[in-house]
XYZ file of C-alpha atoms in Angstrom:
403
model
C -42.578 36.978 -114.920
C -39.349 38.442 -116.478
C -36.938 36.902 -114.028
C -33.759 38.430 -115.409
C -35.318 41.994 -115.303
C -36.303 41.360 -111.690
C -32.674 40.419 -110.828
C -31.268 43.421 -112.837
C -33.695 45.818 -111.057
C -32.675 44.514 -107.530
C -28.958 45.128 -108.262
C -29.852 48.629 -109.717
C -31.524 49.380 -106.415
C -28.376 48.516 -104.551
C -26.246 50.646 -107.001
C -28.524 53.708 -106.604
C -28.392 53.537 -102.771
C -24.519 53.256 -102.822
C -24.717 49.839 -101.317
C -23.542 47.665 -104.202
C -20.572 45.630 -103.121
C -17.411 45.548 -105.284
C -14.935 42.990 -104.191
C -11.260 44.128 -104.318
C -9.182 41.321 -106.019
C -6.379 40.964 -103.464
C -3.403 38.591 -103.256
C -2.148 38.026 -99.663
C 1.729 38.165 -99.424
C 3.053 35.718 -96.798
C 5.803 37.215 -94.817
C 4.694 40.786 -95.579
C 1.365 41.141 -93.883
C -0.455 43.583 -93.784
C 0.782 44.276 -97.430
C -1.147 42.649 -100.204
C -1.208 42.988 -104.045
C -4.322 44.629 -105.645
C -5.228 43.248 -109.103
C -7.214 45.447 -111.287
C -7.628 46.175 -114.947
C -4.811 43.854 -115.792
C -2.300 45.628 -113.571
C -1.196 44.964 -109.875
C 0.226 47.140 -107.221
C 0.997 46.973 -103.581
C -1.452 48.163 -101.034
C -1.876 48.082 -97.255
C -4.915 46.125 -95.690
C -6.589 47.892 -92.719
C -9.709 45.738 -92.450
C -8.502 42.121 -92.170
C -9.984 39.969 -89.386
C -6.738 37.969 -89.178
C -6.336 40.230 -86.121
C -2.913 38.941 -84.956
C -1.438 38.045 -88.371
C -1.463 34.367 -87.419
C -2.478 33.429 -91.093
C 1.329 33.777 -91.886
C 2.953 32.678 -88.637
C 5.779 30.271 -89.340
C 4.496 27.525 -86.976
C 0.988 27.691 -88.578
C 2.368 27.483 -92.154
C 4.717 24.648 -91.138
C 1.918 22.618 -89.643
C -0.178 22.982 -92.675
C 2.667 22.065 -95.006
C 3.425 18.950 -93.035
C -0.121 17.577 -93.033
C -0.751 18.374 -96.675
C 2.231 16.243 -97.409
C 1.024 13.323 -95.150
C -2.671 13.533 -95.431
C -3.437 15.292 -98.701
C -5.718 18.249 -99.455
C -9.185 17.219 -98.268
C -10.984 15.536 -95.521
C -12.603 12.927 -97.889
C -16.201 13.847 -97.019
C -18.305 14.370 -93.846
C -17.168 12.955 -90.554
C -20.202 10.597 -90.428
C -19.225 9.056 -93.688
C -15.549 9.495 -94.230
C -14.541 9.283 -90.548
C -13.121 11.797 -88.098
C -9.608 12.630 -88.858
C -7.001 12.490 -86.209
C -6.284 16.196 -86.648
C -9.981 17.053 -85.896
C -9.763 15.127 -82.620
C -6.560 16.891 -81.617
C -7.940 20.349 -82.405
C -11.232 19.680 -80.495
C -9.360 18.545 -77.482
C -7.191 21.794 -77.625
C -10.327 24.038 -78.083
C -12.040 22.306 -75.119
C -8.853 22.961 -73.037
C -8.697 26.542 -74.201
C -12.248 27.183 -72.851
C -12.040 24.905 -69.821
C -14.928 22.685 -71.161
C -15.472 18.937 -71.546
C -15.834 18.937 -75.258
C -15.770 21.043 -78.508
C -17.121 20.352 -81.988
C -15.676 21.728 -85.261
C -17.542 23.189 -88.193
C -16.621 24.581 -91.510
C -17.079 28.176 -90.415
C -18.303 30.212 -87.352
C -21.401 31.081 -89.232
C -22.252 27.407 -89.625
C -21.454 26.655 -86.075
C -23.902 29.423 -84.817
C -26.702 28.339 -87.218
C -26.332 24.624 -86.404
C -25.985 24.835 -82.647
C -28.794 27.333 -82.062
C -31.187 25.748 -84.536
C -30.599 22.330 -82.997
C -31.037 23.311 -79.482
C -34.148 25.398 -80.150
C -35.724 22.580 -82.146
C -34.901 19.772 -79.589
C -36.046 21.618 -76.378
C -39.920 21.774 -76.488
C -41.164 25.262 -75.866
C -37.700 26.762 -75.863
C -37.455 30.519 -75.427
C -34.534 32.564 -76.776
C -33.569 35.937 -75.363
C -31.298 37.745 -77.811
C -29.292 40.856 -77.853
C -31.096 43.206 -80.186
C -27.863 43.619 -82.235
C -27.150 39.936 -83.058
C -25.037 38.520 -85.851
C -26.999 37.069 -88.840
C -25.693 33.618 -88.351
C -27.315 33.486 -84.860
C -30.537 35.121 -85.957
C -30.943 32.645 -88.832
C -30.267 29.678 -86.397
C -32.922 30.840 -84.074
C -35.298 31.469 -86.896
C -34.616 27.993 -88.266
C -35.586 26.472 -84.985
C -38.997 28.102 -84.961
C -38.760 28.715 -81.234
C -40.114 31.832 -79.618
C -37.584 34.644 -79.397
C -37.274 37.920 -77.582
C -34.834 40.553 -77.788
C -33.311 42.853 -75.053
C -31.479 46.192 -75.311
C -27.825 45.742 -76.570
C -25.517 44.668 -73.744
C -28.231 45.648 -71.225
C -28.689 43.112 -68.283
C -31.434 45.233 -66.782
C -33.485 44.978 -69.904
C -32.689 41.354 -70.009
C -33.969 40.811 -66.580
C -37.164 42.619 -67.571
C -37.690 40.513 -70.737
C -37.072 37.303 -68.779
C -39.507 38.197 -65.982
C -42.553 37.115 -67.871
C -41.220 33.754 -68.785
C -41.724 30.728 -66.414
C -38.643 29.565 -64.636
C -39.336 25.906 -65.575
C -39.509 26.814 -69.358
C -36.210 26.039 -71.341
C -34.410 29.392 -71.918
C -31.296 30.347 -73.812
C -29.621 33.884 -73.590
C -27.809 34.671 -76.800
C -25.110 37.345 -77.135
C -21.744 38.328 -78.619
C -18.719 39.123 -76.432
C -17.275 41.636 -78.902
C -19.597 43.260 -81.420
C -18.085 43.270 -84.799
C -19.187 46.615 -86.007
C -19.460 48.815 -82.874
C -16.498 47.185 -81.113
C -18.171 47.289 -77.673
C -17.925 44.210 -75.219
C -20.637 42.557 -73.317
C -20.784 42.890 -69.504
C -20.582 39.188 -69.310
C -20.746 38.744 -65.549
C -23.893 40.744 -65.176
C -25.561 38.982 -68.126
C -24.745 35.678 -66.538
C -26.137 36.762 -63.182
C -29.514 37.508 -64.844
C -29.469 34.335 -66.793
C -28.769 32.180 -63.779
C -31.494 34.091 -61.648
C -34.025 32.945 -64.403
C -32.665 29.387 -64.798
C -31.391 30.060 -68.418
C -28.512 28.748 -70.510
C -26.118 31.243 -71.895
C -24.698 30.926 -75.569
C -21.831 33.254 -76.019
C -20.444 34.037 -79.467
C -16.659 34.946 -78.994
C -15.840 35.002 -82.690
C -14.115 38.384 -82.493
C -12.514 37.667 -79.106
C -10.907 34.172 -79.196
C -7.142 34.406 -79.667
C -7.253 38.139 -78.957
C -8.298 38.473 -75.311
C -7.674 36.460 -72.165
C -4.394 35.191 -70.725
C -4.504 32.182 -73.076
C -6.683 33.652 -75.825
C -9.890 32.076 -74.601
C -11.878 35.470 -75.233
C -13.729 37.990 -73.017
C -15.277 35.426 -70.665
C -11.778 34.078 -69.881
C -10.462 37.604 -69.557
C -13.183 38.297 -66.918
C -12.845 34.992 -65.164
C -16.432 33.875 -66.174
C -15.657 31.111 -68.580
C -16.724 28.485 -66.298
C -20.261 29.911 -66.106
C -20.870 29.793 -69.829
C -23.275 26.972 -71.249
C -21.934 27.069 -74.725
C -19.276 29.187 -76.393
C -18.914 29.661 -80.051
C -15.619 30.693 -81.641
C -14.069 30.937 -85.096
C -10.561 29.835 -86.344
C -10.667 32.515 -89.027
C -10.039 35.658 -87.070
C -7.653 35.751 -84.081
C -6.349 32.280 -85.058
C -5.935 33.251 -88.647
C -7.020 30.151 -90.460
C -10.611 29.021 -91.289
C -13.405 27.030 -89.550
C -15.603 27.388 -86.486
C -16.472 25.469 -83.350
C -18.616 25.209 -80.238
C -17.280 24.275 -76.815
C -19.235 23.154 -73.809
C -20.342 20.006 -71.934
C -19.943 16.600 -73.557
C -23.647 16.284 -73.615
C -24.372 19.526 -75.455
C -21.715 18.976 -78.023
C -22.835 15.367 -78.532
C -26.436 16.613 -79.093
C -25.349 19.128 -81.658
C -23.039 16.473 -83.326
C -25.920 13.834 -83.396
C -28.909 16.138 -84.384
C -27.466 19.152 -86.110
C -27.857 18.916 -89.822
C -25.262 21.628 -90.497
C -22.610 19.327 -88.916
C -24.137 15.907 -90.190
C -24.259 16.901 -93.969
C -21.173 19.167 -94.213
C -17.848 18.083 -95.499
C -15.239 18.264 -92.680
C -12.360 20.723 -92.451
C -9.329 19.432 -94.496
C -6.860 17.827 -92.076
C -4.074 20.387 -92.982
C -6.507 23.196 -92.050
C -7.225 21.561 -88.699
C -3.413 21.110 -88.171
C -2.735 24.864 -88.905
C -5.541 25.928 -86.556
C -4.130 23.642 -83.966
C -0.660 25.182 -84.249
C -2.117 28.655 -83.952
C -4.265 27.915 -80.799
C -1.390 26.323 -79.150
C 0.931 29.171 -79.885
C -1.486 31.795 -78.655
C -2.331 29.891 -75.473
C 1.408 29.954 -74.519
C 2.606 33.233 -75.836
C 0.812 36.520 -74.923
C 3.358 38.887 -76.792
C 1.110 39.249 -79.941
C -1.906 40.160 -77.829
C -0.016 42.720 -75.890
C 1.425 44.411 -78.946
C -1.997 44.234 -80.666
C -3.574 46.280 -77.753
C -0.843 48.843 -77.969
C -1.371 49.339 -81.694
C -5.100 49.670 -81.074
C -4.643 52.343 -78.409
C -2.112 54.210 -80.633
C -4.468 54.210 -83.734
C -7.421 55.597 -81.678
C -5.320 58.247 -80.180
C -3.900 59.381 -83.455
C -7.470 59.365 -85.137
C -8.803 61.574 -82.267
C -5.771 63.973 -82.586
C -6.512 64.301 -86.331
C -10.177 65.105 -85.647
C -11.307 61.933 -87.558
C -14.566 60.929 -86.037
C -13.569 57.528 -84.466
C -16.565 55.977 -82.734
C -16.385 54.972 -79.067
C -14.975 51.283 -78.783
C -13.549 49.335 -75.878
C -12.010 46.661 -78.285
C -9.692 46.351 -81.184
C -12.557 47.236 -83.593
C -12.002 50.888 -84.649
C -15.025 52.153 -86.477
C -14.814 55.623 -88.108
C -18.289 57.314 -88.721
C -19.182 58.542 -92.255
C -22.943 58.497 -91.888
C -24.051 58.194 -95.535
C -23.629 55.120 -97.921
C -22.466 56.722 -101.134
C -19.933 59.027 -99.230
C -18.709 55.874 -97.336
C -18.111 53.965 -100.573
C -16.385 56.986 -102.077
C -14.087 57.474 -99.142
C -13.096 53.753 -99.339
C -12.487 54.041 -103.036
C -10.362 57.155 -102.708
C -8.340 55.786 -99.940
C -7.489 52.795 -102.085
C -6.849 54.740 -105.366
C -4.923 57.677 -103.967
C -3.093 56.144 -100.972
C -3.106 52.402 -101.515
C -5.133 51.973 -98.322
C -7.709 49.061 -98.363
C -10.744 49.466 -95.872
C -14.175 48.273 -96.934
C -17.235 50.501 -96.519
C -19.719 49.157 -93.920
C -23.213 50.051 -95.127
C -26.829 48.932 -94.337
C -27.917 46.191 -93.644
C -24.714 45.355 -91.790
C -25.193 48.538 -89.824
C -28.266 50.925 -89.478
C -28.808 53.631 -92.071
C -27.129 56.829 -91.029
C -24.247 55.072 -89.166
C -22.310 53.996 -92.284
C -18.667 53.664 -91.501
C -15.160 52.622 -92.338
C -14.037 49.729 -89.908
C -10.371 49.551 -89.230
C -8.655 46.701 -87.513
C -5.032 47.413 -86.619
C -2.789 44.234 -86.077
C 0.567 43.916 -84.436
C 2.121 44.088 -87.773
C 0.959 47.612 -88.700
C 3.967 49.790 -87.970
C 4.025 53.460 -87.011
C 4.741 54.220 -90.644
C 1.446 52.541 -91.641
C -0.415 54.508 -89.040
C 1.225 57.821 -90.278
C 0.220 57.050 -93.911
C -3.362 56.091 -92.820
C -3.894 59.347 -90.861
C -2.522 61.350 -93.892
C -4.871 59.532 -96.306
C -7.951 60.009 -93.954
C -7.424 63.717 -93.396
C -6.938 64.307 -97.153
C -10.143 62.207 -97.974
C -12.214 63.853 -95.253
C -11.237 67.358 -96.589
C -11.811 66.275 -100.284
C -15.180 64.816 -99.675
C -16.290 67.498 -97.099
C -16.955 64.933 -94.457
C -17.755 66.084 -90.804
C -14.676 66.190 -88.486
C -14.843 65.061 -84.873
C -15.770 67.719 -82.399
């Protein structure tokens, strides 16, 4: 077999479909977010980032930066290895306690990323519980799908955010059989939110655990930043919540939070935890500072929601086809992969606006989109400039306007 030719052909297929991903070389500018420097062809220029998942700008918050600096100076750059071998650092313990308090649970467990948290927790639970059955929202993040597949447990999908279809799907499963309902609180690409109370009602009716991915909601929703379940007053009913430290909290890492027993089982049996190097102590300290700040201060969340409402209104007024969304995720429909990439390229080249095209397989073919994530630090001038750029690019490419 000509291996190199095989690889070249697969990349060529992506290019021909307009789905080949080109990474912009950006340099974040602390103190000036959402501005960044774009490095290209030996030159650099300032651009505005409109697709960051640092939703509240906490990645540059003074308290977060100070916490990281302090622990780098006292504990060094790395964790020294896995927690099983190198030991659990003091900052890991403090952060896990803070996250458990955030979600009102007995315990929490840290991972290197939210993706690894999902993969490890679901694969471990599905493997350990004999004859476990998963019931999964049919639009599920890759990390959860991979974890369930790794467990080799049986899984059934139900309609997206549809408790009636979940009830139907669970009806054929014996109540005594171990069952886990798996869903996301905020869908990362459509921006819709789960009817968490109704999902919980169905799960409890059938004797199932509920695993809720709050990755795009923690820090951003709830009176203390605990996510959609906290906002809806349902956090106490969740069996296991997964969150990330890389979005609303602006740092990096992931975690699960639940009972002492569940977290201990994942800690003791989960290969993704056992064999992974721990988060650097300075990262844990920075995340701890971010979680503490957002638990105590709601101002950024309130300003964030105002910016979201304003951007959606301005897009509708400009006849830009913003997709329906009840969260801070603001998707704009393009509907074709090559045009989506071209729109992204033109916005960056002509207007200094950075927003990545979202194409298949992240979203279904025909629903390709630009995904905007306004932050509290995007001013009115930024929104004006974005609308100007979108109107010009839509006209230039002959893209469909909103009705």
